[in-house]
Amino acid sequence: MFLIFRKISQSNVKHVVAKNYENQVFILSSRKLSIVPSVYDGEKDPAPKFFSTNVQVLLKRLTRPDFAKVFRKRKNHDMPILRTPTYKFLTNEELEAEIVKANNKAEKLLQMPPVVKTNQPINDVLSEDPALVGYDTAKYLFTDITFGVANEHRIIVERDPDGILRSCDYDLRKRLNQVYFPIQGRKIREPQMFTDTEKLNSLLERQEYEFILDRACLQYEPDEFSYQKVTSITYQHVDMNTNYSLLRSTRHFGPMTFYLTWHSNIDNLMLELLQSGAIREAVLLVALRHEILTDITNGDKLQAIVQQILPTPVQLTKPECLTEEDIQLDNKCVECIEKYVLTNSAMKSQHELALQGFREYYQHLIELSRGLQIAHGKASN
Amino acid sequence: MASKLLAIRNIGYKPLSLLVKQIPIQPVPYNLKLLSTTPVVSVNFFNKLPADKLWKSVTSVSNAGAKKGRGKGAGRIRIRDLNRGQIIGVGKINMLWPGLSAPVIRGRELLKQQRLPDDPERIEKLIKLRDSMTKFRRLKLSPIERGWSGSRMPGRSIGPPDPVGEDEFTGFDTKVLQLRSLLIMKGSLGRTRNYQAMVVTGNGQGLAGFGFGRAKEAPAALRKAKNRAGQKLMHFEIYNGNTVFHDFYTAFGRTKIFVQMKNEGYGLNCHRAIREICRAIGIKDLRAKVEGSNNLQHIVKAFFIGLLQQRTHQQLAEEKKLHLVEYRAENERYPKVVASPSEVRTKEQIPQTETLDFNQYVMNDKVILRKKKFPRFYETMPHYDIYLKKYERYRNHEKIRLNLKMEYGEIKSFLTDKYPEEKTQDA
């Protein structure tokens, strides 16, 4: 599934460099494979699916938020130097209040960048004045800089040398908004790491996925073609090298999973989940696929299992001790995955092998926990 | 030794012809009738007495003067060892002596006595060597070995303490903090000089101790102090492997120290003695302000007392019966529970007058004076505003240069391509 990228840019007379792309294919070639970006510009709109509550809940759960990673020390922070920590004495109630505040902050940090389809070029002519032909060789751009107007609704129009007054297209709008109301970190000229394939390639090989995605979110709008191109290349690279753990507990894991599921590419992720023993997340992934593509047999029964999984706490590490409810739930998950592997999986043998391995490991775990319970005199934990 | 040299010199002074013919040497060297008139051995000033007595007569410091320390400084004449630079068998006449300065058999041939070509510069070399021995050399230390100042001992390392029985002090290093000579007046001896050393030893993992030593000689005092410090080790807990658990205030005598814990990368912003102590213990980031008296021994004692009186997070939580929560700016101020007591008080159980602020509680209700920062001397000058307005023009130029280099690879504008720089012709 690949698309050819075609861009016809408007020639900008004022600046020296004028690039004209026509039918240029942007292919990022790594050593042996080449990644072809794919963009949400077909007939199907991902936005309604992405913003539906079911999908949002599933994606948030799949990112497996680990507070140690969510609140980690970042290099591109505002602070130039570290500061000494401060300490407080808190009662139980105060501590709970602080934890609630921390959860809200975590939600904010893990807010997923939206997945929407690409924007259509703006083409409305406001007036045609052929009397102005020959007045000037330059294009005139008019921006309404009233304070308080949102950047999307700002009136930005241009008067071409042939006398036509029209609304500006999205890239011009973005450029002028950045000039008058700059966003910190967004550059007017596109950074070379997005235009130069070698630079992007080197970043991907160094596995700096979070850096690329964060900067793309900062530089572009979510409905821009370039943004979707860069993110799709990154997601595919992550998928090819199965480096999912680098993006877990970040805000980019959700859109990545959505992308992979949209293009029916969840086999690598499913394999990784099975191999690491996260069977409940595997079931959530199957449920996500059913939500987006609705192509799983007995998909309605999934919802019941999902409702049972969601209240359980997030599994950051492998469990050491199991309760009876855990065992029942996990057994149901295993059955569900079996059915999925039989019907919808593209890497059947690998999935079955992984599932088999999980079953054996789980059997050991059941014996261990049952033995412990007997040793403790059937004391329930 | 000197007599042996004299005997050999006697042989050297004899005429060559005698030696070659191997006439038995007469036991009485002073018989002038039997030997020829060529210069022979004689008694002169230089062979009446041994070398050190001769030198002593030249430098001449009396016994009382030596006790007072006269003739020990930089101005005194140095005694030179005249044997330095000379080898037995090599002299004014360069001869090959098999068995003495050369092997008897070299390869397959038997060597014979023979005269070698003279070395004309021998005497000059000797004189040059002897001249270099006269000046008082300042001991030059490399920067790594150097202490706090010059070639003095404070700040220098003197190795780990001596092993006691089977226990070896592995990983320990001692640093000298103080080495001074004291004079005491005694009725019987008069003025006697004594060296006192203060030393801190530690292994950088929480074990450290300090010790004093007194002796007549400096190295002995240092050794005593080092071993005493090794006997009096104390264990300190370090938070996060780099700093103390909390700020504290200590005092000993009239010396007051305000200590603040600091984050990773801050360094040891302290008095040089406190810095050495921290390095010995293993503390890497700290700020300590010494106020009041500067007495070094009091500073060291106060600091150790303060460290011993420190309370760990768990102890603080138990004392207060409240959760101790840490907020770090680089972790988005996430509330991390560092210590929890066995039972937690509720809000009603806490009296109104109790100090709940962590810093205040830990400093025992002492508040550090934060002085108001007044404007710098140039900010109040009349021309400063005008300067700022002029500077605004190129305030951002450094960042612009960086950005241009990033985008184009060089610093250029839209005019650079239009008007390329002319290449100047070399004359």
Coordinates of N, CA, C and O in Angstrom, one line a residue, chain A residues 16 67 71-74 77 79 82-95 98-99 102 105 109 187 189 192, chain B residues 239 261-264 313 320 322-335 337 344-345 350 356 358 406-408:
Chain A
V16 N 14.5 34.1 -2.9 CA 15.5 33.7 -4.0 C 15.2 32.3 -4.5 O 15.1 32.0 -5.6
F67 N 4.9 5.5 35.3 CA 5.2 6.9 35.7 C 6.7 7.2 35.8 O 7.1 8.3 35.7
F71 N 7.5 10.6 33.7 CA 8.1 11.8 34.4 C 9.6 11.7 34.4 O 10.3 12.2 35.3
R72 N 10.2 11.1 33.3 CA 11.7 11.0 33.4 C 12.3 12.3 33.1 O 11.7 13.3 32.7
K73 N 13.7 12.3 33.4 CA 14.5 13.5 33.1 C 14.6 13.7 31.6 O 15.1 12.8 30.9
R74 N 14.2 14.8 31.1 CA 14.4 15.0 29.6 C 15.5 16.0 29.3 O 15.8 16.9 30.1
H77 N 14.7 20.0 28.1 CA 13.8 20.7 29.0 C 14.2 22.2 29.0 O 15.2 22.6 28.4
M79 N 15.0 23.9 31.6 CA 16.0 24.2 32.6 C 17.4 23.9 32.1 O 17.7 22.8 31.6
L82 N 20.4 21.4 36.7 CA 19.6 20.7 37.6 C 19.4 21.6 38.9 O 20.2 22.4 39.2
R83 N 18.3 21.3 39.6 CA 18.0 22.0 40.9 C 18.0 21.0 42.0 O 17.7 19.8 41.8
T84 N 18.2 21.5 43.2 CA 18.1 20.5 44.4 C 16.7 20.2 44.6 O 15.8 21.0 44.4
P85 N 16.4 18.9 45.0 CA 15.0 18.6 45.3 C 14.5 19.2 46.5 O 15.2 19.6 47.4
T86 N 13.1 19.4 46.6 CA 12.5 19.9 47.8 C 11.7 18.8 48.4 O 11.3 17.8 47.7
Y87 N 11.5 18.9 49.7 CA 10.8 17.9 50.5 C 9.6 18.4 51.2 O 9.6 19.6 51.5
K88 N 8.6 17.5 51.4 CA 7.4 18.0 52.2 C 7.0 16.8 53.1 O 7.1 15.6 52.7
F89 N 6.4 17.2 54.2 CA 5.8 16.2 55.1 C 4.3 16.2 54.8 O 3.7 17.3 54.8
L90 N 3.7 15.1 54.4 CA 2.3 15.0 54.0 C 1.6 14.0 54.8 O 2.1 12.9 55.2
T91 N 0.3 14.3 55.1 CA -0.6 13.3 55.7 C -1.1 12.4 54.6 O -0.9 12.7 53.4
N92 N -1.9 11.4 55.0 CA -2.5 10.5 54.0 C -3.3 11.2 53.0 O -3.2 11.0 51.8
E93 N -4.2 12.1 53.5 CA -5.1 12.8 52.5 C -4.4 13.7 51.6 O -4.7 13.7 50.4
E94 N -3.4 14.4 52.2 CA -2.6 15.3 51.3 C -1.9 14.5 50.2 O -1.8 14.9 49.1
L95 N -1.4 13.3 50.6 CA -0.6 12.5 49.7 C -1.5 12.1 48.6 O -1.1 12.1 47.4
E98 N -2.1 14.8 46.2 CA -0.9 15.0 45.3 C -0.9 13.9 44.2 O -0.5 14.2 43.0
I99 N -1.2 12.7 44.6 CA -1.2 11.6 43.5 C -2.2 11.9 42.5 O -2.0 11.7 41.3
A102 N -0.8 14.4 40.2 CA 0.2 13.8 39.4 C -0.4 13.0 38.2 O 0.1 13.0 37.1
K105 N -1.4 15.4 35.6 CA -0.3 15.8 34.8 C 0.2 14.7 33.8 O 0.6 15.0 32.7
L109 N 0.6 14.9 29.8 CA 1.8 14.5 29.1 C 1.6 13.4 28.1 O 2.3 13.3 27.1
K187 N 10.0 26.3 13.3 CA 10.8 27.1 12.4 C 10.0 27.5 11.1 O 9.2 26.7 10.7
R189 N 11.4 28.1 8.1 CA 11.9 27.2 7.0 C 11.9 25.7 7.6 O 12.2 25.5 8.7
Q192 N 16.1 20.7 8.2 CA 16.6 19.7 7.2 C 16.4 18.3 7.6 O 16.5 17.4 6.7
Chain B
Y239 N 23.1 10.1 50.7 CA 21.9 10.0 50.0 C 22.2 10.0 48.5 O 22.8 10.9 48.0
M261 N 22.4 20.5 51.2 CA 22.5 19.4 50.3 C 22.3 20.0 48.9 O 21.5 20.9 48.7
K262 N 22.9 19.3 47.9 CA 22.8 19.9 46.5 C 22.6 18.7 45.6 O 22.8 17.6 45.9
N263 N 22.1 19.1 44.3 CA 21.8 18.1 43.3 C 23.1 17.6 42.6 O 24.2 18.1 42.8
E264 N 22.9 16.5 41.8 CA 24.1 16.0 41.0 C 24.6 17.1 40.1 O 23.9 17.8 39.4
H313 N 16.1 9.7 55.9 CA 14.7 10.0 55.6 C 13.8 9.2 56.4 O 12.8 9.7 56.9
K320 N 8.4 12.4 62.7 CA 7.3 13.3 62.4 C 6.0 12.5 62.3 O 4.9 13.1 62.3
L322 N 4.8 11.3 59.5 CA 4.2 11.8 58.3 C 5.0 11.2 57.1 O 6.2 11.0 57.3
H323 N 4.3 11.1 56.0 CA 5.1 10.7 54.8 C 6.1 11.8 54.4 O 5.8 13.0 54.4
L324 N 7.3 11.4 53.9 CA 8.3 12.3 53.4 C 8.3 12.2 51.9 O 8.6 11.1 51.4
V325 N 7.9 13.3 51.2 CA 7.7 13.2 49.8 C 8.8 14.1 49.1 O 9.0 15.2 49.6
E326 N 9.4 13.6 48.0 CA 10.4 14.4 47.3 C 9.9 14.9 46.0 O 9.2 14.2 45.3
Y327 N 10.1 16.2 45.7 CA 9.7 16.8 44.5 C 11.0 17.2 43.7 O 11.8 18.0 44.3
R328 N 11.2 16.7 42.5 CA 12.3 17.1 41.7 C 11.8 17.9 40.5 O 10.9 17.4 39.8
A329 N 12.5 19.0 40.2 CA 12.0 19.8 39.1 C 12.2 19.1 37.7 O 11.4 19.3 36.8
E330 N 13.3 18.3 37.6 CA 13.5 17.7 36.3 C 12.5 16.5 36.1 O 12.4 16.0 34.9
N331 N 11.8 16.1 37.1 CA 10.8 15.0 36.9 C 9.4 15.6 37.0 O 8.5 14.9 37.4
E332 N 9.3 16.8 36.5 CA 8.0 17.5 36.5 C 7.4 17.6 37.9 O 6.1 17.6 38.0
R333 N 8.2 17.6 38.9 CA 7.7 17.7 40.3 C 6.7 16.6 40.6 O 5.7 16.8 41.2
Y334 N 7.1 15.4 40.3 CA 6.3 14.2 40.6 C 6.5 13.9 42.0 O 7.6 13.9 42.5
P335 N 5.4 13.7 42.8 CA 5.5 13.4 44.3 C 6.0 12.0 44.5 O 5.3 11.1 44.4
V337 N 7.3 9.3 47.1 CA 7.4 9.1 48.5 C 8.7 8.4 48.9 O 9.0 7.3 48.5
V344 N 0.7 6.8 60.5 CA 0.7 8.2 60.0 C -0.3 9.0 60.8 O -1.4 8.5 61.0
R345 N 0.0 10.2 61.1 CA -0.9 11.1 61.9 C -1.9 11.7 60.9 O -1.7 11.8 59.7
I350 N -2.1 16.9 64.4 CA -0.9 17.7 64.4 C -1.2 19.1 65.1 O -2.2 19.8 64.7
L356 N 5.9 22.3 60.1 CA 5.7 21.3 59.1 C 6.7 21.5 57.9 O 6.9 20.6 57.1
F358 N 9.8 21.4 55.8 CA 10.9 20.4 56.0 C 12.2 21.2 56.3 O 12.9 20.8 57.2
M406 N 23.6 26.6 10.4 CA 22.8 25.4 10.4 C 22.0 25.2 9.1 O 21.9 24.2 8.5
E407 N 21.4 26.3 8.6 CA 20.6 26.2 7.4 C 21.4 26.2 6.1 O 21.1 25.4 5.2
Y408 N 22.4 27.1 6.0 CA 23.1 27.1 4.7 C 24.5 26.6 4.7 O 25.1 26.5 3.7

